[in-house]
Amino acid sequence: MELNDIIKPENRVYQKPRLLNDNHMHYCPGCSHGVVHKIIAELIEEMGLEDKAIGIAPVGCAVFAYNYIDIDWIEAAHGRAPAIATAVKRLQPTKMVFTYQGDGDLAAIGTCETIHAANRGENIVIIFINNGIYGMTGGQMAPTTLLGMKTATTPYGRRVDLNGYPLRISELVAAVDGSCYVTRQSVHTPAAVRKAKSAIKKAFENSMAGKGTSLVEIVSTCNSGWKKSPADSNKWMVENMFAKYPMGDLKNV
Amino acid sequence: MKEEVKLMKGNEALAHAAIRYGCDGYFGYPITPQSEVLETLMEEMPWETTGMVVLQAESEVAAINMVYGGAACGKTVFTSSSSPGVSLMQEGVSYIAASELPVLLINVMRGGPGLGTIHPSQADYFQATKGGGHGDYHLITLAPSTVQEMCDFVGLGWDLAFKYRTPAIILADGIVGQMMEKVILPPQRPRRTDEEIKKLCPWAITGKTSDRKKNIVTSLELDTAIMEDNNERFQRTYRKIEKAEKRYEAIGTDNCDFLIVAFGSMARICQKSIELAAKAGVKIGLIRPITLWPFPSEAVAEAAKNCKGVLVVELNAGQMIEDVRLAINDSNMPIEHYGRLGGIVPNPDEVFEALNNQLINK
Amino acid sequence: MKEEIIIAGFGGQGVLSMGKILAYSGLMEDKEVTWMPSYGPEQRGGTANVTVILSDEKISSPILNSYDMAVVLNQQSLDKFEEKVKPGGILMYDSYGIHTPPTRKDIKVYCVDAMDATFDLGNNKAFNMIILGAMLKLMPVVTIESVLKGLKQTLPERHHHLIPMNEEALKKGMSLIKE
């Protein structure tokens, strides 16, 4: 059998989604963003939402998400993505509107917009990447940083008396009446990726069905910020992050 | 809805004018003295008639970002607030200007700084005309002095904003917001259809279809060479606006002894002072800039040419006077300022007295 | 024609709505009108006032320092606005609660017992319209017909049965002025 006999469409087992373009990603090796981008691009394609999907990009590492997924995008000011998504969805109700935000963007400066968009039950999807640190600005403490965790602004580890406690955003969003689906996922194993994908799919369906606000938290790694190898980062995440941010659905109505 | 004559507050006129213009969305947060805008819109329920979206946001910060999102979709959207709220919006306004989005903003000014007072002021002149947020940008700044102008400038503001793809602001004050006058409301225009938006705003976020590349609305550009190009493009637009869009009203400026320059409600108070001066045999002219940016410098300079002095009357400590000085550019010309602060509005007698003290009897 | 009027009293006395009815009546007669309230928390319980200008021509300043007519409904407003009536102008006040009556001789001063007349009519909501009737007798800046036409246009249909009561109150107010 020749190589060309093998390279046939019917033998193809994997293909990059068409909407994920060939631009060189600026993410660090081992970063979770690339995987989540791929899931989103795959789903938009599979669900036939190419002309309906509108993404709102954050300030943070994913600020350039619009460079990688070929749909219409709006770049938000730091933390304001849910306010922008609110207007976009209300003015174009047939569209599938999602925000893509990190923990600095969503859980610190954007907490107000997040809680209120969810409380109004805006028919939007919030993809929340929680890696417990500010990546883009160089590894400073986020509201989600674990106690004891060393960052650029907690060089001796996060202390309650100095910095307060890690913030569990998903629990807050689940508590408001306007949210319909809140789940916590990860993308560190193929099985986890499959689960995360079906969670995001459900969230996208909710937006189209007008069921309310869906939030999918992806507990992630930041191996650069955490100063660990990608493999060690995954291990550290499972052992430490999952204890504070347990996997699974918090709300599904 | 046909053209209608009504008696209403300036703030109410803003709301009615917006609905009748074919506005797609309003996002705002209550603050005195402009809350009637949101209240009137909620009472009118335009979502039942024209399909317009009206939303009470959780803050001015959210409101301006909703407006940013709406404008990014090519929609005809606006927000309104008063001074402290407009300060909160400045981050969003800078993003809107940098993303070249057509947005209508309204500031019904109250006295500051800080929480200040709820009473009328014009102390946000600098903020509106010089940019307000970070970076090099301008807002087309319209200063209404009557309830009719509150109504008319809504349409004018959007027309200019869409023509130049830049935000426009109606810089009103508590007087013209709270005052009731006769107003002729225009007939109802239909809202733009999706097809019209796609044609007029090919850059808009309408969902990527196979016939075009993706659209991205962003103000971020890390390549400094491109960012400089962007800035130069903004500046070219501002030069075009300066060339074509200066507006003002001139009253009795031919052969006047002295000139008053005042805007908004203050200009109307000054008109009465000018009547008082005429009775005393002094001829005073008035230039009322209607666009505060671009500032009608040539008109001010021309009117001041043959007079003996200029009084700039503002409800602030001296802001527009800087533009008047630059316009006249003559160190021999007495250019005086009269202003009341903190929400106090001078009456026509007080302005006449200031004219006497600062110019006529000097 | 141009008449500059101030109406002043306690917040909640209907000062602002009385001014609004007057302004609306002017609109019915194709006049230029401005209605400029004192606004803010002082409306609620403190003193409130509204400047109403009716004119055949475009109106300049909505803020004034002297008035053709002042209608005052409490002592504080009387103290404040007596001196602001133009010489030869009109000062009308309701006698209720006034302990220091006006003293100026260069203006026309009228005292009306509108509060008493309100009790006579047995309708405490009529106070406004009694005052308005009395002031229109003194300064017929708009006709009673225009006031009623304005009410008909601004009141929701379900309140139109109240219009005859308002007409009665306006006439009662007019009858309080004795030349």
PDB file of C-alpha atoms in Angstrom, chain A residues 18-214:
ATOM      1  CA  ARG A  18     -12.020  24.977   9.144  1.00  0.00           C
ATOM      2  CA  LEU A  19     -12.859  28.044  11.277  1.00  0.00           C
ATOM      3  CA  LEU A  20      -9.610  27.705  13.199  1.00  0.00           C
ATOM      4  CA  ASN A  21      -7.235  29.409  10.770  1.00  0.00           C
ATOM      5  CA  ASP A  22      -3.506  28.912  10.213  1.00  0.00           C
ATOM      6  CA  ASN A  23      -2.370  32.010  12.133  1.00  0.00           C
ATOM      7  CA  HIS A  24       0.453  31.196  14.493  1.00  0.00           C
ATOM      8  CA  MET A  25      -0.989  31.202  18.020  1.00  0.00           C
ATOM      9  CA  HIS A  26       0.787  33.378  20.550  1.00  0.00           C
ATOM     10  CA  TYR A  27      -0.137  31.081  23.448  1.00  0.00           C
ATOM     11  CA  CYS A  28       2.622  29.358  25.408  1.00  0.00           C
ATOM     12  CA  PRO A  29       3.198  25.668  24.763  1.00  0.00           C
ATOM     13  CA  GLY A  30       0.993  23.703  27.131  1.00  0.00           C
ATOM     14  CA  CYS A  31      -1.578  26.486  27.533  1.00  0.00           C
ATOM     15  CA  SER A  32      -5.237  25.469  27.682  1.00  0.00           C
ATOM     16  CA  HIS A  33      -6.455  28.329  25.463  1.00  0.00           C
ATOM     17  CA  GLY A  34      -5.572  26.567  22.214  1.00  0.00           C
ATOM     18  CA  VAL A  35      -7.644  23.519  23.135  1.00  0.00           C
ATOM     19  CA  VAL A  36     -10.664  25.615  24.121  1.00  0.00           C
ATOM     20  CA  HIS A  37     -10.367  27.674  20.917  1.00  0.00           C
ATOM     21  CA  LYS A  38     -10.400  24.448  18.925  1.00  0.00           C
ATOM     22  CA  ILE A  39     -13.494  23.176  20.736  1.00  0.00           C
ATOM     23  CA  ILE A  40     -15.314  26.435  20.037  1.00  0.00           C
ATOM     24  CA  ALA A  41     -14.346  26.463  16.364  1.00  0.00           C
ATOM     25  CA  GLU A  42     -15.386  22.808  15.991  1.00  0.00           C
ATOM     26  CA  LEU A  43     -18.744  23.366  17.616  1.00  0.00           C
ATOM     27  CA  ILE A  44     -19.589  26.484  15.611  1.00  0.00           C
ATOM     28  CA  GLU A  45     -18.815  24.520  12.476  1.00  0.00           C
ATOM     29  CA  GLU A  46     -20.653  21.347  13.526  1.00  0.00           C
ATOM     30  CA  MET A  47     -23.698  23.277  14.724  1.00  0.00           C
ATOM     31  CA  GLY A  48     -23.871  25.348  11.513  1.00  0.00           C
ATOM     32  CA  LEU A  49     -23.503  28.604  13.463  1.00  0.00           C
ATOM     33  CA  GLU A  50     -20.780  30.241  11.363  1.00  0.00           C
ATOM     34  CA  ASP A  51     -22.982  33.166  10.307  1.00  0.00           C
ATOM     35  CA  LYS A  52     -24.683  33.336  13.712  1.00  0.00           C
ATOM     36  CA  ALA A  53     -21.767  33.128  16.129  1.00  0.00           C
ATOM     37  CA  ILE A  54     -20.479  36.423  17.514  1.00  0.00           C
ATOM     38  CA  GLY A  55     -17.559  36.299  19.931  1.00  0.00           C
ATOM     39  CA  ILE A  56     -16.596  38.909  22.494  1.00  0.00           C
ATOM     40  CA  ALA A  57     -12.873  38.781  23.247  1.00  0.00           C
ATOM     41  CA  PRO A  58     -11.443  39.855  26.625  1.00  0.00           C
ATOM     42  CA  VAL A  59      -8.399  41.699  27.830  1.00  0.00           C
ATOM     43  CA  GLY A  60      -5.910  39.058  28.895  1.00  0.00           C
ATOM     44  CA  CYS A  61      -4.097  36.258  27.088  1.00  0.00           C
ATOM     45  CA  ALA A  62      -7.142  35.583  24.908  1.00  0.00           C
ATOM     46  CA  VAL A  63      -7.272  39.182  23.731  1.00  0.00           C
ATOM     47  CA  PHE A  64      -6.291  37.962  20.251  1.00  0.00           C
ATOM     48  CA  ALA A  65      -8.849  35.140  20.112  1.00  0.00           C
ATOM     49  CA  TYR A  66     -10.298  37.016  17.155  1.00  0.00           C
ATOM     50  CA  ASN A  67      -7.134  36.338  15.182  1.00  0.00           C
ATOM     51  CA  TYR A  68      -7.623  32.559  15.330  1.00  0.00           C
ATOM     52  CA  ILE A  69     -11.314  31.777  14.901  1.00  0.00           C
ATOM     53  CA  ASP A  70     -12.855  33.053  11.665  1.00  0.00           C
ATOM     54  CA  ILE A  71     -16.150  34.488  12.856  1.00  0.00           C
ATOM     55  CA  ASP A  72     -17.187  38.087  13.670  1.00  0.00           C
ATOM     56  CA  TRP A  73     -15.639  39.381  16.882  1.00  0.00           C
ATOM     57  CA  ILE A  74     -15.778  42.417  19.155  1.00  0.00           C
ATOM     58  CA  GLU A  75     -12.816  43.161  21.388  1.00  0.00           C
ATOM     59  CA  ALA A  76     -14.003  44.297  24.836  1.00  0.00           C
ATOM     60  CA  ALA A  77     -12.515  46.626  27.385  1.00  0.00           C
ATOM     61  CA  HIS A  78     -11.167  44.776  30.431  1.00  0.00           C
ATOM     62  CA  GLY A  79     -14.038  42.933  32.120  1.00  0.00           C
ATOM     63  CA  ARG A  80     -16.862  44.422  30.044  1.00  0.00           C
ATOM     64  CA  ALA A  81     -17.529  41.519  27.685  1.00  0.00           C
ATOM     65  CA  PRO A  82     -20.854  40.481  29.292  1.00  0.00           C
ATOM     66  CA  ALA A  83     -22.219  44.050  28.916  1.00  0.00           C
ATOM     67  CA  ILE A  84     -21.236  44.070  25.247  1.00  0.00           C
ATOM     68  CA  ALA A  85     -22.675  40.595  24.726  1.00  0.00           C
ATOM     69  CA  THR A  86     -25.906  41.764  26.374  1.00  0.00           C
ATOM     70  CA  ALA A  87     -26.403  44.485  23.788  1.00  0.00           C
ATOM     71  CA  VAL A  88     -25.328  42.335  20.842  1.00  0.00           C
ATOM     72  CA  LYS A  89     -27.750  39.545  21.754  1.00  0.00           C
ATOM     73  CA  ARG A  90     -30.645  41.903  22.522  1.00  0.00           C
ATOM     74  CA  LEU A  91     -30.154  43.764  19.252  1.00  0.00           C
ATOM     75  CA  GLN A  92     -29.565  40.586  17.211  1.00  0.00           C
ATOM     76  CA  PRO A  93     -31.581  37.907  19.027  1.00  0.00           C
ATOM     77  CA  THR A  94     -31.093  35.282  16.311  1.00  0.00           C
ATOM     78  CA  LYS A  95     -27.325  35.259  16.830  1.00  0.00           C
ATOM     79  CA  MET A  96     -25.312  32.978  19.118  1.00  0.00           C
ATOM     80  CA  VAL A  97     -23.351  35.357  21.324  1.00  0.00           C
ATOM     81  CA  PHE A  98     -20.542  34.244  23.599  1.00  0.00           C
ATOM     82  CA  THR A  99     -17.843  35.898  25.653  1.00  0.00           C
ATOM     83  CA  TYR A 100     -14.432  34.342  26.170  1.00  0.00           C
ATOM     84  CA  GLN A 101     -12.826  35.607  29.369  1.00  0.00           C
ATOM     85  CA  GLY A 102     -10.047  34.791  31.785  1.00  0.00           C
ATOM     86  CA  ASP A 103     -10.174  34.978  35.563  1.00  0.00           C
ATOM     87  CA  GLY A 104      -8.570  38.419  35.810  1.00  0.00           C
ATOM     88  CA  ASP A 105     -10.999  39.823  33.278  1.00  0.00           C
ATOM     89  CA  LEU A 106     -14.136  38.113  34.538  1.00  0.00           C
ATOM     90  CA  ALA A 107     -13.566  37.484  38.235  1.00  0.00           C
ATOM     91  CA  ALA A 108     -11.903  40.801  39.183  1.00  0.00           C
ATOM     92  CA  ILE A 109     -12.648  43.857  37.109  1.00  0.00           C
ATOM     93  CA  GLY A 110     -15.663  42.316  35.355  1.00  0.00           C
ATOM     94  CA  THR A 111     -17.464  40.710  38.304  1.00  0.00           C
ATOM     95  CA  CYS A 112     -20.229  43.323  38.243  1.00  0.00           C
ATOM     96  CA  GLU A 113     -21.005  42.914  34.528  1.00  0.00           C
ATOM     97  CA  THR A 114     -20.846  39.109  34.846  1.00  0.00           C
ATOM     98  CA  ILE A 115     -23.220  38.817  37.790  1.00  0.00           C
ATOM     99  CA  HIS A 116     -25.722  41.308  36.366  1.00  0.00           C
ATOM    100  CA  ALA A 117     -25.761  39.841  32.861  1.00  0.00           C
ATOM    101  CA  ALA A 118     -26.415  36.430  34.400  1.00  0.00           C
ATOM    102  CA  ASN A 119     -29.001  37.827  36.799  1.00  0.00           C
ATOM    103  CA  ARG A 120     -30.910  39.402  33.904  1.00  0.00           C
ATOM    104  CA  GLY A 121     -30.781  36.007  32.230  1.00  0.00           C
ATOM    105  CA  GLU A 122     -29.160  37.346  29.098  1.00  0.00           C
ATOM    106  CA  ASN A 123     -29.210  34.608  26.458  1.00  0.00           C
ATOM    107  CA  ILE A 124     -25.453  34.563  26.155  1.00  0.00           C
ATOM    108  CA  VAL A 125     -22.665  32.089  26.817  1.00  0.00           C
ATOM    109  CA  ILE A 126     -19.742  32.949  29.064  1.00  0.00           C
ATOM    110  CA  ILE A 127     -16.622  30.837  28.556  1.00  0.00           C
ATOM    111  CA  PHE A 128     -14.543  31.362  31.676  1.00  0.00           C
ATOM    112  CA  ILE A 129     -10.900  30.282  31.631  1.00  0.00           C
ATOM    113  CA  ASN A 130      -9.733  29.959  35.237  1.00  0.00           C
ATOM    114  CA  ASN A 131      -6.010  29.393  35.661  1.00  0.00           C
ATOM    115  CA  GLY A 132      -5.673  31.229  38.950  1.00  0.00           C
ATOM    116  CA  ILE A 133      -3.320  33.889  37.651  1.00  0.00           C
ATOM    117  CA  TYR A 134      -2.953  36.907  35.362  1.00  0.00           C
ATOM    118  CA  GLY A 135      -1.048  35.468  32.386  1.00  0.00           C
ATOM    119  CA  MET A 136      -0.828  38.348  29.960  1.00  0.00           C
ATOM    120  CA  THR A 137       0.497  40.934  32.408  1.00  0.00           C
ATOM    121  CA  GLY A 138       3.153  38.607  33.751  1.00  0.00           C
ATOM    122  CA  GLY A 139       1.801  36.278  36.391  1.00  0.00           C
ATOM    123  CA  GLN A 140       0.202  38.455  39.054  1.00  0.00           C
ATOM    124  CA  MET A 141      -2.382  37.295  41.613  1.00  0.00           C
ATOM    125  CA  ALA A 142      -5.942  36.816  40.352  1.00  0.00           C
ATOM    126  CA  PRO A 143      -9.026  36.630  42.617  1.00  0.00           C
ATOM    127  CA  THR A 144      -8.932  32.893  41.863  1.00  0.00           C
ATOM    128  CA  THR A 145      -5.293  32.391  42.939  1.00  0.00           C
ATOM    129  CA  LEU A 146      -5.115  29.626  45.553  1.00  0.00           C
ATOM    130  CA  LEU A 147      -3.929  30.296  49.096  1.00  0.00           C
ATOM    131  CA  GLY A 148      -0.198  29.802  49.336  1.00  0.00           C
ATOM    132  CA  MET A 149       0.252  30.116  45.572  1.00  0.00           C
ATOM    133  CA  LYS A 150       3.240  32.209  44.536  1.00  0.00           C
ATOM    134  CA  THR A 151       2.686  34.910  41.916  1.00  0.00           C
ATOM    135  CA  ALA A 152       4.443  38.127  40.935  1.00  0.00           C
ATOM    136  CA  THR A 153       2.315  40.073  43.433  1.00  0.00           C
ATOM    137  CA  THR A 154       2.223  37.329  46.085  1.00  0.00           C
ATOM    138  CA  PRO A 155       5.913  36.420  45.962  1.00  0.00           C
ATOM    139  CA  TYR A 156       5.709  34.570  49.298  1.00  0.00           C
ATOM    140  CA  GLY A 157       2.383  32.924  48.514  1.00  0.00           C
ATOM    141  CA  ARG A 158      -1.206  34.218  48.774  1.00  0.00           C
ATOM    142  CA  ARG A 159      -2.170  35.015  52.369  1.00  0.00           C
ATOM    143  CA  VAL A 160      -5.698  35.464  53.675  1.00  0.00           C
ATOM    144  CA  ASP A 161      -4.758  38.417  55.868  1.00  0.00           C
ATOM    145  CA  LEU A 162      -3.173  40.243  52.933  1.00  0.00           C
ATOM    146  CA  ASN A 163      -5.182  39.078  49.960  1.00  0.00           C
ATOM    147  CA  GLY A 164      -8.403  37.430  51.094  1.00  0.00           C
ATOM    148  CA  TYR A 165      -9.748  34.149  49.765  1.00  0.00           C
ATOM    149  CA  PRO A 166      -9.879  32.606  46.274  1.00  0.00           C
ATOM    150  CA  LEU A 167     -13.173  33.532  44.608  1.00  0.00           C
ATOM    151  CA  ARG A 168     -15.510  30.867  43.251  1.00  0.00           C
ATOM    152  CA  ILE A 169     -17.301  32.672  40.448  1.00  0.00           C
ATOM    153  CA  SER A 170     -19.306  29.732  39.151  1.00  0.00           C
ATOM    154  CA  GLU A 171     -20.985  29.283  42.522  1.00  0.00           C
ATOM    155  CA  LEU A 172     -21.964  32.974  42.454  1.00  0.00           C
ATOM    156  CA  VAL A 173     -23.345  32.787  38.928  1.00  0.00           C
ATOM    157  CA  ALA A 174     -25.221  29.574  39.743  1.00  0.00           C
ATOM    158  CA  ALA A 175     -26.876  31.368  42.655  1.00  0.00           C
ATOM    159  CA  VAL A 176     -28.608  34.011  40.534  1.00  0.00           C
ATOM    160  CA  ASP A 177     -31.993  33.264  39.015  1.00  0.00           C
ATOM    161  CA  GLY A 178     -31.151  34.229  35.434  1.00  0.00           C
ATOM    162  CA  SER A 179     -28.456  31.595  34.858  1.00  0.00           C
ATOM    163  CA  CYS A 180     -29.665  28.342  33.331  1.00  0.00           C
ATOM    164  CA  TYR A 181     -26.498  26.320  33.065  1.00  0.00           C
ATOM    165  CA  VAL A 182     -23.296  26.563  35.076  1.00  0.00           C
ATOM    166  CA  THR A 183     -20.639  23.927  34.829  1.00  0.00           C
ATOM    167  CA  ARG A 184     -16.976  23.491  35.658  1.00  0.00           C
ATOM    168  CA  GLN A 185     -14.785  21.560  33.238  1.00  0.00           C
ATOM    169  CA  SER A 186     -11.151  21.066  32.274  1.00  0.00           C
ATOM    170  CA  VAL A 187      -9.235  20.182  29.109  1.00  0.00           C
ATOM    171  CA  HIS A 188      -6.193  18.323  30.449  1.00  0.00           C
ATOM    172  CA  THR A 189      -7.084  14.835  29.120  1.00  0.00           C
ATOM    173  CA  PRO A 190      -8.870  13.645  25.965  1.00  0.00           C
ATOM    174  CA  ALA A 191     -11.822  12.561  28.112  1.00  0.00           C
ATOM    175  CA  ALA A 192     -11.970  15.974  29.785  1.00  0.00           C
ATOM    176  CA  VAL A 193     -11.842  17.677  26.381  1.00  0.00           C
ATOM    177  CA  ARG A 194     -14.818  15.599  25.194  1.00  0.00           C
ATOM    178  CA  LYS A 195     -16.790  16.529  28.321  1.00  0.00           C
ATOM    179  CA  ALA A 196     -15.873  20.199  27.999  1.00  0.00           C
ATOM    180  CA  LYS A 197     -16.960  20.134  24.380  1.00  0.00           C
ATOM    181  CA  SER A 198     -20.387  18.723  25.193  1.00  0.00           C
ATOM    182  CA  ALA A 199     -20.740  21.319  27.973  1.00  0.00           C
ATOM    183  CA  ILE A 200     -19.962  24.200  25.587  1.00  0.00           C
ATOM    184  CA  LYS A 201     -22.319  22.673  23.018  1.00  0.00           C
ATOM    185  CA  LYS A 202     -25.108  22.675  25.567  1.00  0.00           C
ATOM    186  CA  ALA A 203     -24.315  26.292  26.409  1.00  0.00           C
ATOM    187  CA  PHE A 204     -24.438  27.300  22.736  1.00  0.00           C
ATOM    188  CA  GLU A 205     -27.783  25.502  22.392  1.00  0.00           C
ATOM    189  CA  ASN A 206     -29.108  27.406  25.404  1.00  0.00           C
ATOM    190  CA  SER A 207     -28.166  30.726  23.796  1.00  0.00           C
ATOM    191  CA  MET A 208     -30.015  29.819  20.602  1.00  0.00           C
ATOM    192  CA  ALA A 209     -33.014  28.517  22.556  1.00  0.00           C
ATOM    193  CA  GLY A 210     -33.137  31.661  24.726  1.00  0.00           C
ATOM    194  CA  LYS A 211     -32.965  29.754  27.997  1.00  0.00           C
ATOM    195  CA  GLY A 212     -30.844  32.261  29.915  1.00  0.00           C
ATOM    196  CA  THR A 213     -27.201  32.697  30.747  1.00  0.00           C
ATOM    197  CA  SER A 214     -24.822  29.739  30.506  1.00  0.00           C
TER     198      SER A 214
END
